[in-house]
Every structure is written in C-alpha cells, then in structure tokens.
Amino acid sequence: MNRKESGKIAKLEGHTFENSVCVYLSELLNDDFFVDGHSDTKVDIRNESDSFRFSVKNPKNRHTQVSLITQKNFIEYFNITDDNLKLFIKSFFGGDEFSDYSRHRLTKSNITEELNQLFLSFLNSNSEKLFDLIFTKGYKQRNTVNYLLWTQVKNSVNDLICVDLESFKNEFIDNGKWIQNETTFHFMSNGKKLLHLQMFGSGEKYKSGYHSLQFQLYNSFDNKYVRQLNELEVKNGI
C-alpha cells in the first residue's frame, strides 16, 4: 500500500469514528451532535447551538498531528518582519536554497546560536497566539474549538479523554516552555513533553508542503484540564 492509499484509508477511518462519537455524545449529553469537519475549520464535531465545538483526535500512537502550516502562512499569521527570524524558518524547516544538505534543510548545529535562540525566544514569547493557531482557531479558519477529544484506544468512543481548551490554554501560557533539539522543538509542561514541532518531511519532496511546520501533540495531559464528558460546561469562546 502506498502513502496516498494509506491517507485515503486514514481519512475514511476518521470520518467513521467521528460519526460514532456524534452518536455517543448525543446519547450522553442529551443533545444533537453532527460532524462539521470542513477544511476551513478546526471543529470536527459540534451541536446545533454551537456551544460545544470539538476537535477529535483518533491516534494510532501516543502522538498525532494537530497543526500543519506552510512557512509562508506561518510568517503571515504572526506578521513576522524580522529578516533573521525568516532566515531561521527557511533554514531549519528547509527549502531549495539548501539542496546541498540532507532533506534540503539545516539542523541546529548548522545554524548559528544567535539564530537558534532568536526563534526559541520567539516561540516562548508568543504562547497565546501559538495556542490559538495549533488548537482553537487555526490559520484563516472559521469558528473556534473549545474542547479536544482524544481516544486512548484507536476507534474506541469508550476511551475518550476530554481536554478543556480554556484551562489548557492557561496552563500552556503560564507553565509551558519550548526547548530545541537537533531537528525538532519540544514543548514541556510540568516535566512532560506535550508537543513537538518539526519539518513535516512528507509528501512530494522539497515542495512547500514538505517543508511545512508540523505540530504533533502527545497524550501527556494533566488532570487539571481534563474533564468528564458528562460534566461539560458550555464555553462560548476561548
């Protein structure tokens, strides 16, 4: 099976699971839920009143993609004008200028410490807007997510974790910190890795998508922002 075929199967599985979650939520919360899941929103499932807006993750492993954005859109989203920041993004996440290097990108040891620290400081200084990009709003998308559902067993609605994104956002801003490794950035909170950021490195080689910024989320959630599904509160915004 090639990568394209695997992607189609994964997408079909995702839609099937989301429909199962809708049935489960409708019964549990005595409300009508339906799949949204259009390409212009991060919301996968919502109710008719739009008071519950879920992003659904059905991972095979302990981590899964939560955001994928091209370098151009990342720079536009943050309105980055600093040429040195732009240079780091182009260098670390790659491009045609670096065709002499493996995967057409530079890694930490190939880049000056000044540039490495500049981007690291940028990540740690823009937590609120970064959280919105990764979890709730995305890039130029409609509506916002207020809860994230993560199943601990693939395709099982009986093993869902519910993350209150408002509470998670506070934790993300107050106690999280990015650190840099040779090829990735890790986001740590209370000694646990919650995210990593890397060059996507998949799809057609050396195109803009291949050199996009990919954020992967780990199942390392803290109980302080995990909620019981039957005790959810309506949150109109994040």
Coordinates of C-alpha atoms in Angstrom, one line a residue:
M1 CA 0.0 0.0 0.0
N2 CA 1.4 3.4 -1.0
R3 CA 1.3 6.6 1.0
K4 CA -1.6 8.0 -1.0
E5 CA -3.8 4.9 -0.4
S6 CA -2.9 4.9 3.3
G7 CA -4.0 8.5 3.5
K8 CA -7.4 7.8 2.0
I9 CA -8.0 4.9 4.4
A10 CA -7.0 7.1 7.4
K11 CA -9.4 9.8 6.3
L12 CA -12.2 7.3 5.9
E13 CA -11.5 5.9 9.3
G14 CA -11.5 9.4 10.8
H15 CA -14.9 10.2 9.4
T16 CA -16.4 6.9 10.5
F17 CA -15.0 7.4 14.0
E18 CA -16.3 11.0 14.2
N19 CA -19.8 9.7 13.3
S20 CA -19.6 7.2 16.1
V21 CA -18.5 10.0 18.5
C22 CA -21.6 12.0 17.5
V23 CA -23.9 9.2 18.4
Y24 CA -22.1 8.7 21.7
L25 CA -22.2 12.4 22.6
S26 CA -25.8 12.8 21.6
E27 CA -26.8 10.0 24.0
L28 CA -24.5 11.0 26.8
L29 CA -25.4 14.8 26.8
N30 CA -28.9 14.5 25.5
D31 CA -28.2 16.8 22.6
D32 CA -27.9 16.6 18.8
F33 CA -24.3 16.5 17.6
F34 CA -23.1 16.3 14.0
V35 CA -19.8 16.2 12.1
D36 CA -18.6 19.5 10.8
G37 CA -15.0 18.7 9.7
H38 CA -14.8 21.1 6.7
S39 CA -11.4 22.2 5.5
D40 CA -12.0 25.7 6.7
T41 CA -12.4 24.9 10.4
K42 CA -10.6 23.0 13.1
V43 CA -14.0 21.9 14.5
D44 CA -14.8 18.3 13.8
I45 CA -18.0 17.9 15.8
R46 CA -20.5 20.4 17.2
N47 CA -24.0 20.6 18.4
E48 CA -26.8 22.6 16.9
S49 CA -26.5 25.6 19.2
D50 CA -22.7 25.7 18.5
S51 CA -22.0 25.7 22.3
F52 CA -19.9 22.5 22.1
R53 CA -17.2 22.5 19.4
F54 CA -14.9 19.5 19.5
S55 CA -11.7 18.7 17.8
V56 CA -11.4 14.9 17.6
K57 CA -8.1 13.0 17.7
N58 CA -8.1 9.3 17.0
P59 CA -4.4 8.5 17.1
K60 CA -2.7 5.1 16.5
N61 CA 0.2 6.0 18.7
R62 CA 0.8 8.3 21.7
H63 CA 1.1 11.4 19.5
T64 CA -0.6 12.8 16.4
Q65 CA -0.6 15.9 14.2
V66 CA -2.6 18.9 15.5
S67 CA -1.4 21.6 13.1
L68 CA 0.4 21.8 9.7
I69 CA 1.2 25.2 8.2
T70 CA 3.4 26.3 5.4
Q71 CA 6.3 28.6 6.2
K72 CA 4.7 31.4 4.2
N73 CA 1.4 31.2 6.2
F74 CA 3.2 30.9 9.5
I75 CA 5.1 34.1 8.8
E76 CA 2.0 35.8 7.7
Y77 CA 0.0 34.6 10.7
F78 CA 2.5 36.1 13.1
N79 CA 3.2 39.1 10.9
I80 CA 6.9 38.3 11.1
T81 CA 9.0 41.1 9.7
D82 CA 12.4 40.3 11.2
D83 CA 14.7 39.0 8.4
N84 CA 16.7 36.9 10.9
L85 CA 13.6 35.1 12.0
K86 CA 12.6 34.5 8.4
L87 CA 16.1 33.2 7.7
F88 CA 15.9 30.7 10.6
I89 CA 12.5 29.4 9.5
K90 CA 13.8 29.0 5.9
S91 CA 17.0 27.3 7.2
F92 CA 15.6 24.9 9.9
F93 CA 12.4 23.9 8.0
G94 CA 14.2 23.8 4.7
G95 CA 13.9 24.9 1.1
D96 CA 15.6 24.8 -2.3
E97 CA 18.5 27.0 -1.1
F98 CA 19.7 24.1 1.0
S99 CA 19.8 21.4 -1.7
D100 CA 23.3 20.5 -0.7
Y101 CA 22.1 19.3 2.7
S102 CA 20.2 16.2 3.7
R103 CA 16.4 16.7 3.2
H104 CA 17.2 20.2 1.9
R105 CA 17.3 21.7 5.4
L106 CA 19.7 22.8 8.1
T107 CA 19.7 21.4 11.7
K108 CA 20.5 23.1 15.0
S109 CA 24.3 22.5 14.7
N110 CA 24.4 24.0 11.2
I111 CA 22.8 27.3 12.3
T112 CA 24.3 30.0 14.5
E113 CA 23.5 30.0 18.2
E114 CA 22.1 33.5 17.8
L115 CA 19.5 32.4 15.2
N116 CA 18.6 29.3 17.2
Q117 CA 18.0 31.4 20.3
L118 CA 16.1 34.0 18.4
F119 CA 13.5 31.5 17.2
L120 CA 13.3 29.8 20.5
S121 CA 12.6 33.1 22.2
F122 CA 10.0 33.8 19.6
L123 CA 8.1 30.6 20.4
N124 CA 8.3 31.2 24.1
S125 CA 7.1 34.8 23.7
N126 CA 4.1 34.1 21.6
S127 CA 2.3 31.4 23.6
E128 CA -1.2 32.7 23.4
K129 CA -1.3 33.3 19.6
L130 CA 0.6 30.0 19.0
F131 CA -2.0 28.1 21.1
D132 CA -4.8 29.6 19.0
L133 CA -3.1 28.5 15.8
I134 CA -2.4 25.0 17.0
F135 CA -5.6 24.2 18.9
T136 CA -8.6 26.6 18.6
K137 CA -8.6 28.8 15.6
G138 CA -6.0 27.7 13.0
Y139 CA -4.9 29.9 10.2
K140 CA -7.7 31.9 8.5
Q141 CA -10.4 29.4 9.6
R142 CA -13.9 29.9 10.8
N143 CA -15.2 29.1 14.3
T144 CA -13.2 28.1 17.3
V145 CA -12.7 24.8 19.1
N146 CA -13.5 24.7 22.8
Y147 CA -12.9 21.1 23.7
L148 CA -10.4 18.5 22.4
L149 CA -11.4 14.8 22.4
W150 CA -8.6 12.2 22.4
T151 CA -9.2 8.5 22.3
Q152 CA -6.7 6.4 24.2
V153 CA -7.7 3.3 22.1
K154 CA -8.0 3.8 18.4
N155 CA -11.6 3.9 17.2
S156 CA -13.0 3.5 20.7
V157 CA -15.6 6.0 21.9
N158 CA -15.4 4.4 25.4
D159 CA -11.8 5.6 25.9
L160 CA -12.2 9.3 25.2
I161 CA -10.2 12.0 27.1
C162 CA -11.8 15.4 27.0
V163 CA -9.5 18.4 27.3
D164 CA -11.0 21.8 28.3
L165 CA -9.0 24.1 26.0
E166 CA -9.7 27.2 28.0
S167 CA -8.0 25.6 31.1
F168 CA -5.3 24.0 28.9
K169 CA -4.5 27.4 27.4
N170 CA -3.9 28.9 30.8
E171 CA -1.5 26.1 31.6
F172 CA 0.1 26.4 28.2
I173 CA 0.8 30.1 28.7
D174 CA 1.7 30.0 32.4
N175 CA 3.8 26.8 32.8
G176 CA 4.9 25.7 29.3
K177 CA 8.3 26.1 27.7
W178 CA 9.9 25.3 24.4
I179 CA 13.3 23.7 24.1
Q180 CA 15.3 23.0 21.0
N181 CA 16.9 19.7 19.9
E182 CA 18.9 19.0 16.8
T183 CA 16.0 18.6 14.4
T184 CA 12.9 19.5 16.5
F185 CA 11.5 21.7 19.2
H186 CA 9.8 20.2 22.2
F187 CA 7.1 21.9 24.3
M188 CA 7.4 20.9 28.0
S189 CA 5.0 21.5 30.9
N190 CA 5.5 20.1 34.4
G191 CA 8.3 17.9 33.2
K192 CA 6.2 16.3 30.4
K193 CA 6.5 16.7 26.7
L194 CA 3.2 17.9 25.3
L195 CA 4.2 18.9 21.7
H196 CA 6.9 18.7 19.2
L197 CA 7.5 20.9 16.2
Q198 CA 9.3 19.6 13.2
M199 CA 9.7 19.9 9.5
F200 CA 6.8 17.9 8.0
G201 CA 9.1 16.0 5.7
S202 CA 6.3 14.0 4.0
G203 CA 4.6 14.2 0.6
E204 CA 6.2 15.4 -2.6
K205 CA 9.8 16.1 -1.7
Y206 CA 11.1 19.6 -1.5
K207 CA 7.8 21.3 -2.2
S208 CA 6.3 23.9 0.2
G209 CA 4.2 21.3 1.9
Y210 CA 7.3 19.1 2.5
H211 CA 8.9 22.0 4.3
S212 CA 5.9 23.0 6.3
L213 CA 5.9 23.3 10.1
Q214 CA 4.2 20.3 11.7
F215 CA 3.0 20.3 15.4
Q216 CA 2.5 16.9 17.0
L217 CA 0.5 16.5 20.2
Y218 CA 1.3 13.9 22.9
N219 CA -1.1 12.1 25.3
S220 CA 0.6 13.7 28.3
F221 CA -2.4 15.6 29.6
D222 CA -2.7 16.9 33.2
N223 CA -5.8 16.2 35.2
K224 CA -6.2 19.9 36.0
Y225 CA -7.6 20.5 32.5
V226 CA -9.1 17.1 31.7
R227 CA -12.9 16.9 32.1
Q228 CA -15.5 14.2 32.5
L229 CA -17.7 14.2 29.3
N230 CA -20.9 14.1 31.3
E231 CA -19.9 17.1 33.3
L232 CA -19.1 19.5 30.5
E233 CA -19.8 23.2 30.7
V234 CA -20.8 25.4 27.8
K235 CA -17.9 27.7 26.8
N236 CA -18.7 30.2 24.1
G237 CA -15.2 31.2 23.4
I238 CA -11.5 30.6 24.2

